XYZ file of C-alpha atoms in Angstrom:
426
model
C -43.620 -28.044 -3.235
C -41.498 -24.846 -2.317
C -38.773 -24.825 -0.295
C -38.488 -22.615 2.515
C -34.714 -21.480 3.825
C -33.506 -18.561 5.363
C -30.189 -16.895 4.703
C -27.327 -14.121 6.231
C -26.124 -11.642 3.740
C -22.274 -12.356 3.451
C -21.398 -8.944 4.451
C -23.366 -9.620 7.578
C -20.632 -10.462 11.013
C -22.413 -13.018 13.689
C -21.339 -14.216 16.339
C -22.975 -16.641 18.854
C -22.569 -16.820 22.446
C -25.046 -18.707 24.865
C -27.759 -18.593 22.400
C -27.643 -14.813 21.879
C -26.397 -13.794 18.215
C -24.949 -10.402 17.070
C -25.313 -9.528 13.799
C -23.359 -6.427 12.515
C -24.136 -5.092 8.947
C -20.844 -3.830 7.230
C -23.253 -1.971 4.901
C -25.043 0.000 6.871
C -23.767 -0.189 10.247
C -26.430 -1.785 11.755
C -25.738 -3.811 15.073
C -28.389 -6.042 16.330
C -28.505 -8.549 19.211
C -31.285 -11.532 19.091
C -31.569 -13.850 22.519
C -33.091 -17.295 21.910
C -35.041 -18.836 24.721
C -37.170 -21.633 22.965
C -36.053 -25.076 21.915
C -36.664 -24.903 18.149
C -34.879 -21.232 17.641
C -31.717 -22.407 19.458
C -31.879 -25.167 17.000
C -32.456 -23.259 13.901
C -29.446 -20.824 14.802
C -26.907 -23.600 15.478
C -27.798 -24.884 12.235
C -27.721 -22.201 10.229
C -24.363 -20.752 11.333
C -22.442 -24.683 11.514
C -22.153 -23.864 7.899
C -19.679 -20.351 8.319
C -19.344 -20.202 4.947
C -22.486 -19.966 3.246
C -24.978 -19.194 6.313
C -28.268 -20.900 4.890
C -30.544 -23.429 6.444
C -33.630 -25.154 5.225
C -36.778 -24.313 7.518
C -39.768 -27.016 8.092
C -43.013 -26.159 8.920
C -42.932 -26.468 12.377
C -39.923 -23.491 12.318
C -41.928 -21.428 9.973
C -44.913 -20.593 12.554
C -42.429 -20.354 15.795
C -43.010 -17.033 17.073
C -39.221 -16.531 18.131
C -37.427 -17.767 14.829
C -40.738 -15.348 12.703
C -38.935 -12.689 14.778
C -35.860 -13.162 14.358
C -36.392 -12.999 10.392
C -38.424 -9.649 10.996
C -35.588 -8.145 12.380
C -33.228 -9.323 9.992
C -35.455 -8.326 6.980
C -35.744 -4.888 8.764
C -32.452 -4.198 8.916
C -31.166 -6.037 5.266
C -29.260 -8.962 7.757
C -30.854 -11.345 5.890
C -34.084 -13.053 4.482
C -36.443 -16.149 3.707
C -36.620 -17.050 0.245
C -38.778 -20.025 -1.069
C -37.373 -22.400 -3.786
C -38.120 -25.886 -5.313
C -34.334 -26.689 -5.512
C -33.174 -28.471 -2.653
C -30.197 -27.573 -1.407
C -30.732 -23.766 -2.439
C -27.811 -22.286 -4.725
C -26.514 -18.805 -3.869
C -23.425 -16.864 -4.843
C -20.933 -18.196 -3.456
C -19.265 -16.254 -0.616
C -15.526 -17.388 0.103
C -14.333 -17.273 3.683
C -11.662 -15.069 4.423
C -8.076 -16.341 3.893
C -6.118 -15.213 6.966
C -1.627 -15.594 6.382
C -1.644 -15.047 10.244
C -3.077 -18.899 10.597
C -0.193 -19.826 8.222
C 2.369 -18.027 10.550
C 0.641 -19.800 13.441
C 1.186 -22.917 12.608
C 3.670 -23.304 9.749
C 7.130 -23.683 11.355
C 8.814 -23.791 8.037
C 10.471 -19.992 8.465
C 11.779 -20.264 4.882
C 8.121 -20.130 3.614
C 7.298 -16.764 6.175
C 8.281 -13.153 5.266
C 8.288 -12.337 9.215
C 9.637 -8.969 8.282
C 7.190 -7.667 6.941
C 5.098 -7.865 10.361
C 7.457 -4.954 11.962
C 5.173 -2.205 12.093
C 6.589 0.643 14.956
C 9.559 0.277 17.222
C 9.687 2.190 20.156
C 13.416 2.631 21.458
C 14.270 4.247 24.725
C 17.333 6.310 25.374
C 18.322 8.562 28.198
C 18.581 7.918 31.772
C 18.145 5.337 33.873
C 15.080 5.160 34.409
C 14.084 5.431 30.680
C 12.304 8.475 31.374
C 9.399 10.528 29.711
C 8.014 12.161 33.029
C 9.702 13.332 36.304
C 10.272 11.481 39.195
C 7.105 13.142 41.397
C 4.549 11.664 38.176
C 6.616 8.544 38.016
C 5.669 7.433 41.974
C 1.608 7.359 40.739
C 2.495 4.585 38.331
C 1.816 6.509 34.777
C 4.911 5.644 34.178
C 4.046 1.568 33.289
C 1.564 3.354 30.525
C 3.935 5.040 28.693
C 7.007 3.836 29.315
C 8.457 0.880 31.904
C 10.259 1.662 35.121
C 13.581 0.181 34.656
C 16.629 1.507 37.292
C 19.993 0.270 35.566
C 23.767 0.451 36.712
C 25.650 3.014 34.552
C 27.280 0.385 32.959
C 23.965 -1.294 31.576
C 22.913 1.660 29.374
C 23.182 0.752 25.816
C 23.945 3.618 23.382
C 22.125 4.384 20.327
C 24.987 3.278 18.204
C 24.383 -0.891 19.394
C 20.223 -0.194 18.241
C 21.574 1.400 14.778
C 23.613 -1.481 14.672
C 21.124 -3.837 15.635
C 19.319 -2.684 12.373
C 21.847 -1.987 10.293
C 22.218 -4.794 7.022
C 18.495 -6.079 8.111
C 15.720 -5.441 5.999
C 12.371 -3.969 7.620
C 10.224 -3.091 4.531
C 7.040 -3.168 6.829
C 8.424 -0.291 9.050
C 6.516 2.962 9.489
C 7.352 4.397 12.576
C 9.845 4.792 14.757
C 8.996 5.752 18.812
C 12.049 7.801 20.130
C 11.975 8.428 23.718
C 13.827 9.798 26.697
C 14.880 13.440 28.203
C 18.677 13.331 27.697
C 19.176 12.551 24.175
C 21.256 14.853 22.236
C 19.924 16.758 18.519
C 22.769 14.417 17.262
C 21.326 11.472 18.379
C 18.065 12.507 17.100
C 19.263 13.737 14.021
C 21.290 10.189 13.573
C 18.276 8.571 14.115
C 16.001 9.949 11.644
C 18.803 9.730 9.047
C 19.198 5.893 9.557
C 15.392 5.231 9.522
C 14.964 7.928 6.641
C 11.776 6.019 5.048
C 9.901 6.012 8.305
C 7.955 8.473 10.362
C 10.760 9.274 13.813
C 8.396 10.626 16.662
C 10.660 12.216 19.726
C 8.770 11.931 22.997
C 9.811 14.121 25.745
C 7.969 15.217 29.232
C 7.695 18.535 28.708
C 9.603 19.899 31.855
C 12.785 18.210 30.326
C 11.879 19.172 26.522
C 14.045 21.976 25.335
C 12.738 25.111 23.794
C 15.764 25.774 21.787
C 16.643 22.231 20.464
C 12.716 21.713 18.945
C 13.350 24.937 17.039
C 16.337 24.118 16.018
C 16.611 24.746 12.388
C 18.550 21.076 11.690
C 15.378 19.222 12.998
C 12.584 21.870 11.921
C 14.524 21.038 8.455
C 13.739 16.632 9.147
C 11.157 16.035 6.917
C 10.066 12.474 8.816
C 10.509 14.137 12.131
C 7.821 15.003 14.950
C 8.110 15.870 18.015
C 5.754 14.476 21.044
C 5.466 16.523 24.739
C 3.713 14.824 27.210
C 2.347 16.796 30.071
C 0.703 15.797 33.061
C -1.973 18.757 33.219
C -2.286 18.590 36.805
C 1.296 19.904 37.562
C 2.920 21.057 34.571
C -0.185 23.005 32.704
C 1.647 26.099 33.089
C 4.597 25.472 30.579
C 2.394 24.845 27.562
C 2.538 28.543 27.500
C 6.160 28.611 27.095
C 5.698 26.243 23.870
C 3.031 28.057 22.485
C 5.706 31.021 21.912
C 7.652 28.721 19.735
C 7.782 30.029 15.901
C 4.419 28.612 13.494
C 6.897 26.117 11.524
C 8.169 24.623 14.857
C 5.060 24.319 16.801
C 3.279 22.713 13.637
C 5.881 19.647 14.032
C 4.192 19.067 17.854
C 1.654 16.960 19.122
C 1.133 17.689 22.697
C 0.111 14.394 24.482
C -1.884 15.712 27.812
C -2.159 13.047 30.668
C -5.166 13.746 32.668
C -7.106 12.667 36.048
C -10.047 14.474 36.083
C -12.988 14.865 33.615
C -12.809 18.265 34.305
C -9.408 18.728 32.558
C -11.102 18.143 29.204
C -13.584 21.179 28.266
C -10.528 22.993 29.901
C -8.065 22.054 27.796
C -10.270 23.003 24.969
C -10.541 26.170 25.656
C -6.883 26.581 25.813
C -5.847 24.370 22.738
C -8.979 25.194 20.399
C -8.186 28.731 20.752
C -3.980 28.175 19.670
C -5.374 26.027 16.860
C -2.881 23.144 18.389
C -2.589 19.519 17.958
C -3.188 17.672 21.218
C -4.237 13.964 22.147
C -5.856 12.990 25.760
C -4.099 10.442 27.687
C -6.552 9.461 30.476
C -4.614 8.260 33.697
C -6.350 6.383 36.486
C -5.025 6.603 40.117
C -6.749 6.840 43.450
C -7.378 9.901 43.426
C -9.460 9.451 39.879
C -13.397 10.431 39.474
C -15.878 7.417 38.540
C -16.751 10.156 36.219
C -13.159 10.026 33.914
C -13.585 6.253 34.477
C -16.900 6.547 32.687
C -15.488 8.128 29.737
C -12.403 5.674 29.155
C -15.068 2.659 29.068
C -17.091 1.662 26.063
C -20.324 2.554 25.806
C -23.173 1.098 23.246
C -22.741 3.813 20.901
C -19.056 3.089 21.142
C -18.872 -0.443 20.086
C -22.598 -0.664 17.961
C -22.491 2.739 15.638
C -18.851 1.999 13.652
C -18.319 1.678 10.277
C -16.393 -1.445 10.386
C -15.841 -4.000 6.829
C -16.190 -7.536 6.971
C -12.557 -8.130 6.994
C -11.756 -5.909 9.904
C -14.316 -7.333 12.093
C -13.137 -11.083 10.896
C -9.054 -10.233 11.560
C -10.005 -9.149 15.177
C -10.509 -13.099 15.136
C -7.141 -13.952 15.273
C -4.871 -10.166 15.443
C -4.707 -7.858 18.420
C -3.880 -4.552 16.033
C -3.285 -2.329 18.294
C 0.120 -4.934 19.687
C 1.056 -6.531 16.408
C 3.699 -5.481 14.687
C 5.152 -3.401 17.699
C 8.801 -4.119 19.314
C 10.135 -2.116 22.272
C 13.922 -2.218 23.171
C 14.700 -1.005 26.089
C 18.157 0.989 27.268
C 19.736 -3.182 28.660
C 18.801 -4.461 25.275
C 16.106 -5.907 26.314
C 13.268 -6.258 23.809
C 9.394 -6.794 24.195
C 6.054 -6.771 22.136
C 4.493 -5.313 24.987
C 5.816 -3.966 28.326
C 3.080 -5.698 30.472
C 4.646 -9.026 29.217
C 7.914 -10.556 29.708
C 10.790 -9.675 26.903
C 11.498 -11.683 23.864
C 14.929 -11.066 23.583
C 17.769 -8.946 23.277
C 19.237 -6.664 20.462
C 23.094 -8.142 21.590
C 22.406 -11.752 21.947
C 19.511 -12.234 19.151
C 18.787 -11.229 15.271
C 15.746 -9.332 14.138
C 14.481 -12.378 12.892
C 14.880 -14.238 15.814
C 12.831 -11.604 17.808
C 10.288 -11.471 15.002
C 9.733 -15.410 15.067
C 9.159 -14.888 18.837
C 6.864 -12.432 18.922
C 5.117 -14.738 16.555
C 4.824 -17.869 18.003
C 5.671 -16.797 22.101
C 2.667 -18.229 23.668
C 0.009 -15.934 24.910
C 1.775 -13.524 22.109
C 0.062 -10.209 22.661
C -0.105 -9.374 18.781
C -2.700 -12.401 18.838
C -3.946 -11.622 22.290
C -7.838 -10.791 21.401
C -10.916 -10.879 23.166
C -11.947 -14.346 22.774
C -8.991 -15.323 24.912
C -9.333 -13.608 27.991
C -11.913 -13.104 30.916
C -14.697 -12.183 30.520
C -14.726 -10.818 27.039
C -14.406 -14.504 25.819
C -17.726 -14.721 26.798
C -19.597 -11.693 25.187
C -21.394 -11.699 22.126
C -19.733 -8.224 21.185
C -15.936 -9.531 21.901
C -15.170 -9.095 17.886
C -16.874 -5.881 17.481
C -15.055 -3.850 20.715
C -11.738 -2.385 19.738
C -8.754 -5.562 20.810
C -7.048 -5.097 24.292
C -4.771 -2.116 24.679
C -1.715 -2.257 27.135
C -3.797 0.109 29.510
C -6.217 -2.843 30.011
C -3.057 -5.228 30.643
C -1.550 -2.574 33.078
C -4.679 -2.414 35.260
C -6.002 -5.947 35.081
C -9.078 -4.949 33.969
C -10.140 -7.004 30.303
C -13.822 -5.368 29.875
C -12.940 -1.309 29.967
C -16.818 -1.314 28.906
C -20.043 -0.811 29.981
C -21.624 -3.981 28.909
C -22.750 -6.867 31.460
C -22.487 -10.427 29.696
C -23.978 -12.164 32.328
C -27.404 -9.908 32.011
C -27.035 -9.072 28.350
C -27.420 -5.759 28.519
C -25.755 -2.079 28.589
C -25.359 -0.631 31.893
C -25.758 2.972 29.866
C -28.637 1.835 28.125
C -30.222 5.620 29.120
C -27.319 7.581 27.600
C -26.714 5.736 24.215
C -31.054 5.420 23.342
């Protein structure tokens, strides 16, 4: 007598939450959702994914003529998720699939430093100099609150500022061999310290952020940094105010103005198709930063959330879907000392320590095992995402989700199990 079992590809992500199952095909791209209502398909769905390795389940008869579970095989024959296959071997042998071996559930729970290479996990550092209020826009922006996205507000006695020399120091004899990039901010720093700066982290990419009422002209074509090889320069302009002096950057000389990447804070949808008729036509490098205030439109609000289309039509692999089980990428790996000392992985969370009273390892180990860590902060940890059947396939929580309270920047209702912008995305 044959056999009957049914089977998920290996490449093939689920995920189960309240009886619904995702199932997202690293091959193709295909997302599909499947709710189970009836008794024997809630059954047949626990069963088959209890075993997370090798996803396979033997079927009796009874299973074989449910309506629900016949469905559910449709659509995962349809879409190459999976299939029945019949077999007079009981259990059925397939190719072994291994599961993924993750080192961040090593670093998790090993407490035996010797055996961790925590410095590898240094990815960016983001180091603020200047004034006192560490400051990348002018005081008028900094009332609304941007501030908090792209940099903290911190007031500080004149005798709290730490100069660049302690963070050099701070560096200096430790070895970072993960380390790509290096954040540089504030609107009083000197081409020295720049220039000292890049030297010291020669094998990384130095980015120098600015507002752009307090960038320079003359020191960002100066011929000693247009001659940095890892240097870039960042302006950030809030387009409501300060549209006017992109002009006065756009003169700049081709070699200079290739090193820029103009960072535009907006509040209005409208901003966008204007900005690309002014940027497309320079030929200029430019990112949106959306900012939300009271005075925002539901319509720019609408744009920063996730749609269907968003989160379903990516072209993700097995293992990047499977590490957003346990790594928030777009934290880990990030450290930013402020101008006390003070160090955090993330500004919406309390520091970790300080560049004069701790070692980079000591920070590292922190940002490790600190609990509520944001490099490990994902979606299955936090309200109401934790809940959602897509929580592994939307991009992890960024720091403007933390800044605003707001978890599910998405149009998605987990309660109803549906898209809200079902009409837009079909």
């Amino acid at each position: 007598m044959l056999n009957s079992f049914f089977y998920l590809e290996p490449y093939v992500h689920s995920d189960l939450i309240d009886n619904q199952i995702l199932l997202h095909n690293t091959i193709n791209s295909i997302t599909s959702t499947f709710l189970f209502k009836g008794i024997k398909g809630v059954e047949f769905i626990s069963r088959l994914l209890k075993d997370d390795v090798n996803r396979i389940t033997l079927l009796d008869e009874n299973e074989l003529i449910d309506d629900e579970i016949t469905a559910f095989i449709v659509l995962c024959r349809d879409y190459f998720h999976g299939d029945l296959i019949e077999s007079h071997y009981r259990p059925l042998i397939l190719p072994f699939a291994p599961k993924l071996n993750f080192d961040v559930n090593n670093i998790n729970n090993d407490k035996t430093w010797q055996t961790l290479n925590l410095r590898y996990s240094l990815k960016e550092v983001f180091i603020y100099y200047g004034d006192s209020s560490t400051n990348i826009t002018d005081s008028a922006f900094n009332t609304s609150g941007s501030k908090q996205i792209n940099a903290p507000i911190i007031n500080l006695n004149e005798a709290q500022y730490e100069s660049s020399n302690l963070v050099l120091r701070f560096f200096r004899g430790e070895a970072f061999p993960g380390l790509r990039k290096v954040q540089l901010y504030g609107n009083e720093i000197s081409l020295k310290k720049i220039k000292d700066t890049c030297d010291f982290f020669k094998d990384c990419f130095v980015h120098y952020n600015a507002y752009i009422s307090d960038a320079v002209i003359e020191l960002l074509d100066n011929k000693t940094l247009t001659y940095t090889e890892n240097l870039k320069f960042i302006l950030w302009v809030d387009f409501k105010t300060e549209r006017k002096l992109l002009f006065d950057f756009f003169s700049m000389n081709e070699d200079s103005i290739s090193r820029i990447v103009f960072k535009i804070i907006i509040r209005d949808v409208n901003d966008i198709s204007d900005l690309e008729q002014i940027f497309i036509t320079q030929g200029i490098t430019y990112e949106l930063i959306p900012f939300i205030d009271n005075s925002t439109s539901n319509a720019l609000f609408e744009v920063i959330k996730s749609n269907k289309a968003d989160v379903e039509n990516q072209s993700l692999t097995h293992r990047e879907i499977a590490s957003r089980l346990f790594i928030n990428h777009l934290s880990f790996g990030k450290l930013f000392i402020l101008p006390n000392g003070d160090v955090h992985a993330n500004l919406n969370m309390p520091h970790i320590g300080n560049i004069k009273s701790n070692k980079l390892i000591e920070i590292l180990r922190n940002a490790h095992t600190i609990e509520d860590s944001s490099w490990y902060l994902t979606r299955a940890k936090v309200e109401p995402c934790k809940n959602c059947v897509y929580r592994y396939l939307c991009q992890p929580i960024s720091s403007y989700e933390l800044y605003f309270g707001i978890m599910n920047l998405c149009n998605y209702d987990p309660v109803k199990k549906t898209w809200q912008d079902n009409d837009k995305t079909e």
